[in-house]
Short mmCIF file of C-alpha atoms in Angstrom, two decimals:
data_model
loop_
_atom_site.label_atom_id
_atom_site.label_comp_id
_atom_site.label_asym_id
_atom_site.label_seq_id
_atom_site.Cartn_x
_atom_site.Cartn_y
_atom_site.Cartn_z
CA MET N 1 0.00 0.00 0.00
CA ASN N 2 1.47 3.37 -0.94
CA THR N 3 2.37 5.89 1.73
CA TYR N 4 -0.12 8.46 0.46
CA LEU N 5 -3.03 6.07 0.98
CA ASN N 6 -1.65 5.14 4.40
CA VAL N 7 -1.56 8.78 5.50
CA ASN N 8 -5.08 9.49 4.29
CA ALA N 9 -6.54 6.32 5.85
CA ALA N 10 -4.78 7.12 9.13
CA ALA N 11 -6.15 10.68 9.03
CA VAL N 12 -9.69 9.32 8.63
CA THR N 13 -9.41 6.69 11.36
CA ASP N 14 -7.89 9.22 13.79
CA LEU N 15 -11.08 11.30 13.69
CA THR N 16 -13.81 8.73 13.04
CA GLY N 17 -12.57 5.64 14.85
CA GLU N 18 -13.13 3.53 11.73
CA ALA N 19 -10.82 0.55 11.36
CA PHE N 20 -7.70 1.35 9.33
CA ARG N 21 -8.31 -1.50 6.90
CA SER N 22 -11.91 -0.45 6.30
CA ALA N 23 -10.89 3.15 5.61
CA SER N 24 -8.09 2.00 3.31
CA ILE N 25 -10.44 -0.15 1.21
CA ARG N 26 -12.89 2.73 0.79
CA LEU N 27 -10.15 5.16 -0.22
CA THR N 28 -8.35 2.86 -2.65
CA ASP N 29 -10.61 3.72 -5.59
CA ARG N 30 -10.87 7.42 -4.83
CA ARG N 31 -9.83 9.60 -7.77
CA THR N 32 -9.83 12.80 -5.73
CA TRP N 33 -8.42 13.31 -2.25
CA THR N 34 -10.85 15.96 -1.06
CA ASP N 35 -13.52 15.48 1.60
CA LEU N 36 -12.09 12.17 2.85
CA VAL N 37 -14.94 11.81 5.36
CA ALA N 38 -18.05 11.69 3.16
CA SER N 39 -20.56 14.52 3.57
CA ALA N 40 -24.22 13.71 4.19
CA SER N 41 -27.08 14.65 1.88
CA GLN N 42 -29.63 17.17 3.16
CA ASP N 43 -32.09 14.71 4.74
CA GLN N 44 -29.30 12.44 5.98
CA ALA N 45 -27.63 15.40 7.69
CA LEU N 46 -30.97 16.33 9.26
CA LEU N 47 -31.37 12.83 10.69
CA GLU N 48 -27.81 12.91 12.05
CA ALA N 49 -28.39 16.34 13.61
CA LEU N 50 -31.41 14.95 15.45
CA ILE N 51 -29.38 11.93 16.55
CA LEU N 52 -26.66 14.24 17.87
CA THR N 53 -29.31 15.97 19.99
CA GLY N 54 -30.53 12.60 21.29
CA LEU N 55 -27.04 11.43 22.22
CA ALA N 56 -26.29 14.74 23.96
CA SER N 57 -28.09 13.49 27.07
CA HIS N 58 -25.59 10.62 27.43
CA HIS N 59 -22.40 11.62 29.23
CA SER N 60 -19.29 9.47 29.04
CA PRO N 61 -15.69 10.31 29.98
CA GLN N 62 -14.35 7.64 27.65
CA ASN N 63 -16.32 8.24 24.45
CA PRO N 64 -17.95 11.63 23.83
CA LEU N 65 -21.72 11.15 23.32
CA GLY N 66 -21.17 7.43 23.84
CA VAL N 67 -19.98 7.03 20.22
CA VAL N 68 -17.06 4.63 19.87
CA GLU N 69 -16.76 5.01 16.11
CA ALA N 70 -18.59 6.47 13.12
CA PHE N 71 -17.74 4.36 10.09
CA ARG N 72 -18.64 3.52 6.48
CA ALA N 73 -20.12 6.98 6.06
CA GLU N 74 -21.90 7.69 2.79
CA ALA N 75 -24.20 10.43 1.53
CA ASP N 76 -27.32 8.58 2.75
CA LEU N 77 -25.94 6.15 5.31
CA LEU N 78 -23.89 6.23 8.51
CA HIS N 79 -22.88 3.46 10.91
CA LEU N 80 -22.44 4.31 14.60
CA ARG N 81 -20.98 2.02 17.23
CA LEU N 82 -22.21 3.01 20.70
CA GLU N 83 -20.47 2.09 23.92
CA SER N 84 -23.44 0.83 25.95
CA ALA N 85 -27.17 0.16 26.06
CA ARG N 86 -27.62 3.40 28.02
CA ALA N 87 -26.33 5.36 25.04
CA VAL N 88 -28.83 3.52 22.81
CA GLU N 89 -31.65 4.29 25.24
CA ALA N 90 -30.82 8.01 25.04
CA LEU N 91 -31.10 7.72 21.28
CA LEU N 92 -34.43 5.88 21.42
CA ASP N 93 -35.98 8.81 23.29
CA LEU N 94 -36.24 10.45 19.86
CA LEU N 95 -38.74 7.86 18.60
CA PRO N 96 -42.25 9.25 18.09
CA TYR N 97 -45.24 8.19 20.20
CA LYS N 98 -48.68 9.52 20.99
CA GLU N 99 -49.88 10.16 24.52
CA LYS N 100 -53.31 9.03 25.65
CA ARG N 101 -54.62 12.59 25.30
CA GLY N 102 -53.47 12.70 21.68
CA THR N 103 -50.32 14.79 22.14
CA ARG N 104 -47.44 13.57 20.00
CA ARG N 105 -43.88 13.40 21.26
CA GLY N 106 -40.56 12.59 19.63
CA VAL N 107 -39.44 13.16 16.06
CA PRO N 108 -42.27 12.73 13.53
CA GLY N 109 -41.44 10.31 10.74
CA MET N 110 -38.61 8.51 12.52
CA GLN N 111 -38.79 4.72 12.45
CA ALA N 112 -36.74 1.98 14.10
CA CYS N 113 -36.28 -1.73 13.53
CA VAL N 114 -33.65 -4.38 14.20
CA VAL N 115 -31.84 -5.85 11.19
CA GLY N 116 -29.61 -8.71 12.26
CA LYS N 117 -27.54 -7.33 15.13
CA GLN N 118 -28.02 -3.73 14.07
CA LEU N 119 -30.61 -1.15 15.01
CA GLU N 120 -31.70 0.71 11.88
CA LEU N 121 -33.05 4.23 12.28
CA THR N 122 -34.69 5.89 9.28
CA ALA N 123 -36.75 9.03 8.79
CA SER N 124 -39.11 10.46 6.22
CA PHE N 125 -39.29 14.22 6.64
CA GLY N 126 -41.87 14.75 3.92
CA ASP N 127 -39.83 17.19 1.83
CA LYS N 128 -38.77 15.44 -1.38
CA THR N 129 -38.21 18.59 -3.43
CA GLY N 130 -35.35 18.09 -5.84
CA ILE N 131 -34.95 14.43 -4.86
CA ARG N 132 -35.55 11.60 -7.31
CA TRP N 133 -38.72 9.66 -6.58
CA ASN N 134 -36.95 6.38 -5.76
CA ALA N 135 -34.38 7.91 -3.39
CA ALA N 136 -33.92 5.91 -0.19
CA ASP N 137 -34.76 7.47 3.15
CA PRO N 138 -31.75 8.59 5.22
CA THR N 139 -30.47 5.82 7.46
CA VAL N 140 -28.28 5.47 10.52
CA ARG N 141 -27.37 1.94 11.61
CA VAL N 142 -26.46 1.56 15.25
CA HIS N 143 -24.09 -1.16 16.50
CA LEU N 144 -23.58 -1.92 20.16
CA GLN N 145 -20.22 -2.65 21.69
CA GLY N 146 -20.62 -5.69 23.90
CA ASP N 147 -22.89 -8.74 24.10
CA GLU N 148 -26.24 -7.10 24.82
CA LEU N 149 -28.75 -7.43 21.98
CA LEU N 150 -30.20 -4.31 20.44
CA ALA N 151 -33.48 -6.13 19.88
CA SER N 152 -33.99 -6.38 23.64
CA VAL N 153 -33.18 -2.67 24.10
CA LEU N 154 -35.76 -1.67 21.48
CA GLN N 155 -38.33 -4.08 22.90
CA ALA N 156 -37.84 -2.64 26.40
CA ARG N 157 -38.47 0.83 25.02
CA HIS N 158 -41.65 -0.38 23.30
CA GLU N 159 -42.96 -2.01 26.49
CA ARG N 160 -42.19 1.09 28.56
CA VAL N 161 -44.23 3.29 26.20
CA ILE N 162 -47.16 0.83 26.35
CA GLN N 163 -47.03 0.76 30.15
CA GLU N 164 -47.35 4.55 30.15
CA ARG N 165 -50.56 4.13 28.11
CA CYS N 166 -49.03 5.70 25.04
CA THR N 167 -49.03 4.51 21.42
CA PRO N 168 -45.66 3.89 19.70
CA GLN N 169 -45.44 5.34 16.19
CA TRP N 170 -42.03 4.17 15.09
CA VAL N 171 -42.99 0.80 13.60
CA PRO N 172 -41.88 0.64 9.92
CA GLY N 173 -44.78 0.47 7.48
CA GLU N 174 -47.27 2.09 9.86
CA THR N 175 -47.72 5.68 8.73
CA ALA N 176 -49.06 8.04 11.36
CA ALA N 177 -51.89 10.42 10.46
CA PRO N 178 -50.60 13.93 9.61
CA LEU N 179 -50.99 16.70 12.15
CA ARG N 180 -54.06 18.91 11.71
CA ARG N 181 -52.00 22.04 12.16
CA ARG N 182 -48.35 22.99 12.15
CA PRO N 183 -46.87 22.85 15.67
CA PRO N 184 -45.53 26.09 17.20
CA LEU N 185 -41.87 26.93 16.60
CA PRO N 186 -40.55 25.65 19.97
CA ARG N 187 -41.91 22.20 19.09
CA ASP N 188 -41.03 22.13 15.39
CA VAL N 189 -37.86 20.16 16.02
CA ILE N 190 -37.36 19.22 12.37
CA ALA N 191 -37.42 22.80 11.09
CA GLN N 192 -35.06 23.86 13.88
CA HIS N 193 -32.43 21.24 13.11
CA ARG N 194 -32.66 21.65 9.34
CA ALA N 195 -31.05 25.10 9.66
CA SER N 196 -27.64 23.76 10.79
CA ALA N 197 -27.94 20.06 10.00
CA GLN N 198 -24.71 19.85 7.97
CA LEU N 199 -22.75 21.38 10.84
CA ALA N 200 -24.07 18.81 13.33
CA SER N 201 -23.58 15.93 10.89
CA ALA N 202 -19.95 16.87 10.25
CA LEU N 203 -19.22 16.76 13.98
CA LEU N 204 -21.12 13.51 14.59
CA ARG N 205 -19.06 11.83 11.87
CA ARG N 206 -15.81 12.74 13.66
CA PRO N 207 -16.32 11.54 17.28
CA ARG N 208 -12.68 10.71 17.99
CA MET N 209 -11.54 14.27 17.38
CA TRP N 210 -12.17 15.27 20.99
CA THR N 211 -10.29 12.44 22.67
CA ALA N 212 -7.22 13.17 20.54
CA LEU N 213 -6.77 16.47 22.38
CA ALA N 214 -4.54 16.59 25.45
CA GLY N 215 -6.21 16.56 28.86
CA HIS N 216 -9.70 15.59 27.65
CA THR N 217 -12.05 14.56 30.48
CA GLY N 218 -15.57 15.20 29.14
CA LEU N 219 -17.85 16.81 26.58
CA THR N 220 -21.40 18.16 26.74
CA VAL N 221 -23.52 19.33 23.80
CA SER N 222 -26.49 21.67 23.58
CA ASN N 223 -28.21 23.81 20.95
CA ASP N 224 -30.23 27.03 20.89
CA VAL N 225 -32.70 28.44 18.38
CA THR N 226 -31.64 31.83 17.03
CA GLU N 227 -32.82 34.24 14.36
CA HIS N 228 -30.25 32.99 11.87
CA GLY N 229 -30.72 29.27 12.53
CA LEU N 230 -29.61 26.83 15.22
CA ASP N 231 -26.45 27.37 17.26
CA TRP N 232 -24.51 24.46 18.75
CA THR N 233 -22.44 24.69 21.93
CA PHE N 234 -19.80 22.11 22.85
CA VAL N 235 -18.34 22.40 26.36
CA ARG N 236 -15.02 20.61 26.73
CA THR N 237 -13.64 19.84 30.17
CA VAL N 238 -9.93 19.23 30.59
CA ALA N 239 -7.74 18.16 33.47
CA SER N 240 -6.16 20.78 35.71
CA GLY N 241 -2.78 21.85 34.41
CA THR N 242 -3.80 21.45 30.77
CA MET N 243 -3.64 24.47 28.48
CA LEU N 244 -7.19 25.67 27.83
CA HIS N 245 -6.46 26.81 24.30
CA ASP N 246 -5.50 24.00 21.94
CA GLU N 247 -4.42 25.16 18.49
CA ARG N 248 -4.72 21.57 17.25
CA LEU N 249 -8.50 21.83 17.65
CA VAL N 250 -8.57 24.99 15.53
CA GLU N 251 -6.51 23.31 12.81
CA LEU N 252 -8.75 20.23 12.80
CA LEU N 253 -11.96 22.21 12.46
CA GLN N 254 -10.51 24.39 9.70
CA ASP N 255 -9.04 21.50 7.72
CA ALA N 256 -10.73 21.18 4.33
CA ILE N 257 -9.61 17.64 3.51
CA THR N 258 -10.29 15.63 6.68
CA GLY N 259 -12.10 18.13 8.88
CA PRO N 260 -15.42 19.98 8.51
CA ASP N 261 -13.81 23.05 6.86
CA LEU N 262 -15.12 25.69 9.29
CA GLU N 263 -14.06 29.32 9.58
CA LEU N 264 -12.93 30.83 12.89
CA LEU N 265 -15.24 33.69 13.83
CA ASP N 266 -13.58 34.81 17.05
CA HIS N 267 -11.45 33.57 19.95
CA VAL N 268 -11.57 34.76 23.57
CA CYS N 269 -9.22 33.32 26.17
CA GLU N 270 -9.75 34.06 29.86
CA SER N 271 -8.22 32.70 33.06
CA LYS N 272 -10.75 29.87 33.46
CA THR N 273 -12.30 29.47 30.01
CA CYS N 274 -11.32 29.51 26.35
CA THR N 275 -14.12 30.21 23.87
CA LEU N 276 -13.89 29.56 20.14
CA ARG N 277 -16.68 30.35 17.69
CA PHE N 278 -16.87 28.92 14.17
CA VAL N 279 -19.17 29.29 11.18
CA GLY N 280 -19.63 27.20 8.05
CA CYS N 281 -17.47 27.76 5.00
CA VAL N 282 -18.64 30.57 2.73
CA GLY N 283 -20.77 29.26 -0.14
CA ARG N 284 -22.50 26.47 1.78
CA VAL N 285 -26.13 27.53 2.06
CA GLU N 286 -28.26 24.59 3.19
CA GLY N 287 -27.58 23.21 6.63
CA TRP N 288 -24.88 25.65 7.76
CA ARG N 289 -26.92 28.50 9.28
CA GLY N 290 -25.55 28.21 12.76
CA VAL N 291 -22.62 29.18 14.96
CA LEU N 292 -20.51 26.50 16.61
CA THR N 293 -19.24 27.58 20.04
CA ILE N 294 -16.59 25.47 21.73
CA ARG N 295 -15.93 26.44 25.33
CA THR N 296 -13.05 24.78 27.16
CA GLU N 297 -12.91 24.82 30.94
CA TYR N 298 -11.33 22.86 33.76
CA GLY N 299 -13.14 19.81 35.06
CA ASN N 300 -13.03 18.05 38.42
CA SER N 301 -10.46 15.45 37.39
CA ALA N 302 -6.75 16.00 37.92
CA THR N 303 -5.79 13.59 35.15
CA GLY N 304 -6.98 13.49 31.57
CA ARG N 305 -6.17 11.79 28.30
CA PRO N 306 -2.60 12.26 27.08
CA GLY N 307 -3.74 13.06 23.53
CA ARG N 308 -2.88 11.28 20.29
CA ALA N 309 -0.81 12.12 17.25
CA LEU N 310 -2.97 12.97 14.24
CA ALA N 311 -2.00 12.26 10.65
CA ALA N 312 -4.31 15.06 9.50
CA LEU N 313 -1.97 17.52 11.26
CA GLY N 314 1.22 15.90 9.99
CA GLU N 315 2.04 14.42 13.40
CA VAL N 316 3.89 11.14 13.78
CA ARG N 317 3.05 8.33 16.19
CA ALA N 318 5.75 6.51 18.12
CA PRO N 319 6.32 3.16 16.34
CA SER N 320 4.66 0.21 18.08
CA ARG N 321 7.14 -2.20 16.51
CA PRO N 322 10.45 -1.91 14.62
CA SER N 323 9.90 -0.79 11.06
CA ARG N 324 11.25 -2.92 8.24
CA ARG N 325 13.70 -1.06 6.06
CA THR N 326 12.80 -0.92 2.39
CA SER N 327 15.65 -1.32 -0.04
CA VAL N 328 16.03 0.93 -3.05
CA ALA N 329 15.52 -2.05 -5.35
CA SER N 330 12.06 -2.74 -3.86
CA ARG N 331 10.71 0.70 -4.73
CA PRO N 332 8.20 0.82 -7.55
CA GLU N 333 9.81 1.42 -10.93
CA PRO N 334 7.10 3.54 -12.56
CA LYS N 335 7.02 7.06 -11.15
CA ARG N 336 3.80 8.94 -10.48
CA CYS N 337 3.25 12.67 -10.12
CA PHE N 338 1.09 13.89 -7.24
CA VAL N 339 -0.29 17.44 -7.11
CA LEU N 340 -2.10 19.12 -4.20
CA THR N 341 -4.85 21.13 -5.87
CA SER N 342 -7.65 21.84 -3.37
CA GLY N 343 -8.25 25.41 -2.24
CA PRO N 344 -6.67 26.65 0.99
CA SER N 345 -8.79 26.53 4.14
CA SER N 346 -6.61 28.90 6.20
CA ARG N 347 -3.51 31.05 5.95
CA GLU N 348 -1.40 28.24 7.37
CA ALA N 349 -2.70 25.72 4.80
CA VAL N 350 -0.99 24.76 1.57
CA HIS N 351 -3.86 24.17 -0.83
CA GLY N 352 -6.22 22.35 1.49
CA VAL N 353 -3.81 20.65 3.90
CA THR N 354 -1.75 22.19 6.66
CA ALA N 355 1.84 23.01 5.81
CA ALA N 356 3.16 20.30 8.16
CA ALA N 357 0.99 17.65 6.52
CA ALA N 358 2.04 18.80 3.04
CA VAL N 359 5.73 18.50 3.94
CA ARG N 360 5.21 14.98 5.29
CA LEU N 361 3.32 13.88 2.18
CA VAL N 362 5.94 15.31 -0.16
CA THR N 363 8.73 13.62 1.82
CA ALA N 364 6.90 10.27 1.75
CA TRP N 365 6.29 10.46 -1.99
CA ALA N 366 9.91 11.36 -2.68
CA ALA N 367 11.08 8.42 -0.55
CA GLU N 368 9.01 6.12 -2.76
CA GLY N 369 10.59 7.52 -5.89
CA HIS N 370 7.59 9.57 -7.01
CA VAL N 371 7.48 13.12 -8.32
CA GLU N 372 5.57 15.67 -6.26
CA LEU N 373 4.32 19.19 -6.82
CA VAL N 374 2.91 21.63 -4.27
CA PRO N 375 1.74 24.82 -6.04
CA LEU N 376 2.16 27.88 -3.84
#
């Protein structure tokens, strides 16, 4: 496997948690090296934004939002591996049901069923404008780490709703009657999340980003309705003694190749908090009308995660085993020319990747006998 593919696969797995081999297979046939983590379609992003809200109630020091990995991401499909049944239960609170007085709760149009060992969540939001008639509904497939069966978790949720004398409305194939009138804005959860769905989706698809930062101890997520859309707030807690401002986080969020390609709006550092605010890249209209606020503060723990090296930032891991030297004779004979062509995401970037990452890529290609070009 060539070094370029290795670097890109490592950059993806560092942020998503996807297995290196799985990421490598997906990237092998790629003809362009932009947007390595696939972006969701409009309805898929909306479903993932709602799921992010559901998982926000689950707090875990090990895995932010309880997500171990987000893998095999496509435009209309995402796989999530959750750490425990409690994380799944937080997600199932989104499922729609009707109270005995007729009041509906949950996300209208969301359905759930068990397929094999996976829990499949789909949604039909009713807006098919500009979508081909046979387009599949957005789907998120949930996997559970451990031996507990997802079928039993979903069944327990169903029985609990029945015991409360409510009617579940998440069974596939059973279409609920439409509402007689549009709900008021505070309850129109779909319209709220549609405003900044792409922003939320981009963050949900990169769950390992937070634990790669030094001193990480916890993460909480919330959102607020504003005049311009829906704002998201991520509160990071770090161990005492850790620097509140982490420039690596800024670089990750601004990265156009592996990251979500956000723009830094402002940065305020104080003695006990560090606040960063980001907005979506200029030119993205649908699903980016929101401000992402990341506030870092000290938590109660004196020890946190040591942080990890990230290939997306050009950082190198310590070798886990002695590397095998490659002789000059074993290098591939035919030379290939690689060119970095994507637009810059920040002043420190060299056409889409940070300068450090570009230098590492060029060095790796040269070591393999290839020809490289980095237009400045």
